[in-house]
Amino acid sequence: MAKTEVNGIGIAYDIIGNGSKAAIITPGGRFPRDTPGVRQLAEELARHDYRTVIWDRPNSGESDVCFTGETESIMNADTLSGLIKQLGLGRVLLLGGSA
């Protein structure tokens, strides 16, 4: 598990694979990155040349609790954008549940 600060919020994430393409998976609901199926999907993408990030959104899993932002959805989108930039992912395939 790695953790970085994005917009003042501690964000927990893992990177699976080291492919030439990038993907990021956001679990749905309030579920963390260790939800069954999330890592397995990331591992499958890694087998197809993807470097895949799985992460815990603010207020879930091992990431910090945070109540800033106009709405929680906006805060999550801003955090995801910041994480993508901070990790230098560039163009990225976004996958997610209901979130």
PDB file of C-alpha atoms in Angstrom:
ATOM      1  CA  MET A   1       0.000   0.000   0.000  1.00  0.00           C
ATOM      2  CA  ALA A   2       1.191   3.444  -0.882  1.00  0.00           C
ATOM      3  CA  LYS A   3      -0.226   6.679   0.430  1.00  0.00           C
ATOM      4  CA  THR A   4       0.119  10.176  -0.958  1.00  0.00           C
ATOM      5  CA  GLU A   5      -1.403  13.556  -0.235  1.00  0.00           C
ATOM      6  CA  VAL A   6      -3.771  15.017  -2.829  1.00  0.00           C
ATOM      7  CA  ASN A   7      -5.408  18.389  -2.170  1.00  0.00           C
ATOM      8  CA  GLY A   8      -4.507  18.003   1.512  1.00  0.00           C
ATOM      9  CA  ILE A   9      -6.125  14.549   1.796  1.00  0.00           C
ATOM     10  CA  GLY A  10      -4.158  11.356   2.456  1.00  0.00           C
ATOM     11  CA  ILE A  11      -5.044   8.909  -0.334  1.00  0.00           C
ATOM     12  CA  ALA A  12      -4.225   5.189  -0.194  1.00  0.00           C
ATOM     13  CA  TYR A  13      -3.591   3.357  -3.458  1.00  0.00           C
ATOM     14  CA  ASP A  14      -1.837   0.418  -5.085  1.00  0.00           C
ATOM     15  CA  ILE A  15      -0.340   0.137  -8.559  1.00  0.00           C
ATOM     16  CA  ILE A  16      -0.647  -3.241 -10.249  1.00  0.00           C
ATOM     17  CA  GLY A  17       1.451  -3.967 -13.323  1.00  0.00           C
ATOM     18  CA  ASN A  18       3.867  -1.799 -15.260  1.00  0.00           C
ATOM     19  CA  GLY A  19       2.315  -1.703 -18.714  1.00  0.00           C
ATOM     20  CA  SER A  20       2.580   1.060 -21.264  1.00  0.00           C
ATOM     21  CA  LYS A  21      -1.092   2.053 -20.828  1.00  0.00           C
ATOM     22  CA  ALA A  22      -2.709   3.390 -17.646  1.00  0.00           C
ATOM     23  CA  ALA A  23      -6.007   2.546 -15.943  1.00  0.00           C
ATOM     24  CA  ILE A  24      -7.573   3.460 -12.626  1.00  0.00           C
ATOM     25  CA  ILE A  25     -10.369   1.592 -10.856  1.00  0.00           C
ATOM     26  CA  THR A  26     -12.755   3.301  -8.432  1.00  0.00           C
ATOM     27  CA  PRO A  27     -14.824   0.871  -6.335  1.00  0.00           C
ATOM     28  CA  GLY A  28     -18.497   1.748  -6.022  1.00  0.00           C
ATOM     29  CA  GLY A  29     -20.445   2.750  -2.943  1.00  0.00           C
ATOM     30  CA  ARG A  30     -18.285   3.237   0.114  1.00  0.00           C
ATOM     31  CA  PHE A  31     -16.240   0.167  -0.695  1.00  0.00           C
ATOM     32  CA  PRO A  32     -12.425   0.227  -0.437  1.00  0.00           C
ATOM     33  CA  ARG A  33      -9.879  -1.015  -2.959  1.00  0.00           C
ATOM     34  CA  ASP A  34      -9.646  -4.401  -1.210  1.00  0.00           C
ATOM     35  CA  THR A  35     -13.261  -5.204  -2.124  1.00  0.00           C
ATOM     36  CA  PRO A  36     -13.420  -8.656  -3.769  1.00  0.00           C
ATOM     37  CA  GLY A  37     -12.976  -8.400  -7.513  1.00  0.00           C
ATOM     38  CA  VAL A  38     -11.234  -5.016  -7.641  1.00  0.00           C
ATOM     39  CA  ARG A  39      -7.648  -6.306  -7.392  1.00  0.00           C
ATOM     40  CA  GLN A  40      -8.488  -9.233  -9.666  1.00  0.00           C
ATOM     41  CA  LEU A  41      -9.741  -6.829 -12.356  1.00  0.00           C
ATOM     42  CA  ALA A  42      -6.549  -4.779 -11.973  1.00  0.00           C
ATOM     43  CA  GLU A  43      -4.435  -7.922 -12.310  1.00  0.00           C
ATOM     44  CA  GLU A  44      -6.280  -8.896 -15.489  1.00  0.00           C
ATOM     45  CA  LEU A  45      -5.716  -5.431 -16.954  1.00  0.00           C
ATOM     46  CA  ALA A  46      -2.017  -5.726 -16.026  1.00  0.00           C
ATOM     47  CA  ARG A  47      -1.855  -8.879 -18.148  1.00  0.00           C
ATOM     48  CA  HIS A  48      -3.004  -6.710 -21.072  1.00  0.00           C
ATOM     49  CA  ASP A  49      -0.265  -4.059 -20.819  1.00  0.00           C
ATOM     50  CA  TYR A  50      -1.958  -1.778 -18.275  1.00  0.00           C
ATOM     51  CA  ARG A  51      -0.402  -0.169 -15.235  1.00  0.00           C
ATOM     52  CA  THR A  52      -3.526  -0.105 -13.077  1.00  0.00           C
ATOM     53  CA  VAL A  53      -4.194   1.997  -9.981  1.00  0.00           C
ATOM     54  CA  ILE A  54      -6.727   0.911  -7.384  1.00  0.00           C
ATOM     55  CA  TRP A  55      -7.467   3.523  -4.757  1.00  0.00           C
ATOM     56  CA  ASP A  56      -9.540   4.361  -1.707  1.00  0.00           C
ATOM     57  CA  ARG A  57     -11.589   7.508  -2.195  1.00  0.00           C
ATOM     58  CA  PRO A  58     -11.707   9.999   0.678  1.00  0.00           C
ATOM     59  CA  ASN A  59     -13.934   8.642   3.471  1.00  0.00           C
ATOM     60  CA  SER A  60     -13.333   5.010   2.497  1.00  0.00           C
ATOM     61  CA  GLY A  61     -10.730   2.354   3.203  1.00  0.00           C
ATOM     62  CA  GLU A  62      -7.349   3.658   4.304  1.00  0.00           C
ATOM     63  CA  SER A  63      -7.734   7.166   2.880  1.00  0.00           C
ATOM     64  CA  ASP A  64      -8.425  10.153   5.112  1.00  0.00           C
ATOM     65  CA  VAL A  65     -11.851  11.361   6.164  1.00  0.00           C
ATOM     66  CA  CYS A  66     -12.653  14.688   4.541  1.00  0.00           C
ATOM     67  CA  PHE A  67     -15.749  16.894   4.350  1.00  0.00           C
ATOM     68  CA  THR A  68     -14.541  19.694   2.093  1.00  0.00           C
ATOM     69  CA  GLY A  69     -15.829  20.519  -1.358  1.00  0.00           C
ATOM     70  CA  GLU A  70     -19.116  21.614  -2.825  1.00  0.00           C
ATOM     71  CA  THR A  71     -20.326  17.988  -2.849  1.00  0.00           C
ATOM     72  CA  GLU A  72     -18.731  14.641  -2.100  1.00  0.00           C
ATOM     73  CA  SER A  73     -18.847  13.737  -5.805  1.00  0.00           C
ATOM     74  CA  ILE A  74     -16.962  16.903  -6.736  1.00  0.00           C
ATOM     75  CA  MET A  75     -14.416  16.267  -3.981  1.00  0.00           C
ATOM     76  CA  ASN A  76     -13.901  12.714  -5.277  1.00  0.00           C
ATOM     77  CA  ALA A  77     -13.520  13.899  -8.884  1.00  0.00           C
ATOM     78  CA  ASP A  78     -11.017  16.582  -7.867  1.00  0.00           C
ATOM     79  CA  THR A  79      -9.094  14.044  -5.789  1.00  0.00           C
ATOM     80  CA  LEU A  80      -9.022  11.510  -8.620  1.00  0.00           C
ATOM     81  CA  SER A  81      -7.814  14.166 -11.064  1.00  0.00           C
ATOM     82  CA  GLY A  82      -5.068  15.176  -8.623  1.00  0.00           C
ATOM     83  CA  LEU A  83      -4.032  11.553  -8.059  1.00  0.00           C
ATOM     84  CA  ILE A  84      -3.794  10.916 -11.814  1.00  0.00           C
ATOM     85  CA  LYS A  85      -1.610  14.014 -12.234  1.00  0.00           C
ATOM     86  CA  GLN A  86       0.539  13.226  -9.189  1.00  0.00           C
ATOM     87  CA  LEU A  87       1.222   9.684 -10.399  1.00  0.00           C
ATOM     88  CA  GLY A  88       2.031  10.964 -13.898  1.00  0.00           C
ATOM     89  CA  LEU A  89      -0.465   8.640 -15.537  1.00  0.00           C
ATOM     90  CA  GLY A  90      -1.350  10.916 -18.461  1.00  0.00           C
ATOM     91  CA  ARG A  91      -4.216   9.495 -20.529  1.00  0.00           C
ATOM     92  CA  VAL A  92      -5.997   6.920 -18.433  1.00  0.00           C
ATOM     93  CA  LEU A  93      -8.775   4.366 -18.783  1.00  0.00           C
ATOM     94  CA  LEU A  94     -11.288   5.087 -15.998  1.00  0.00           C
ATOM     95  CA  LEU A  95     -13.302   2.190 -14.550  1.00  0.00           C
ATOM     96  CA  GLY A  96     -15.682   2.384 -11.658  1.00  0.00           C
ATOM     97  CA  GLY A  97     -18.714   1.146  -9.835  1.00  0.00           C
ATOM     98  CA  SER A  98     -21.579   3.397  -8.823  1.00  0.00           C
ATOM     99  CA  ALA A  99     -19.111   6.031  -7.700  1.00  0.00           C
TER     100      ALA A  99
END
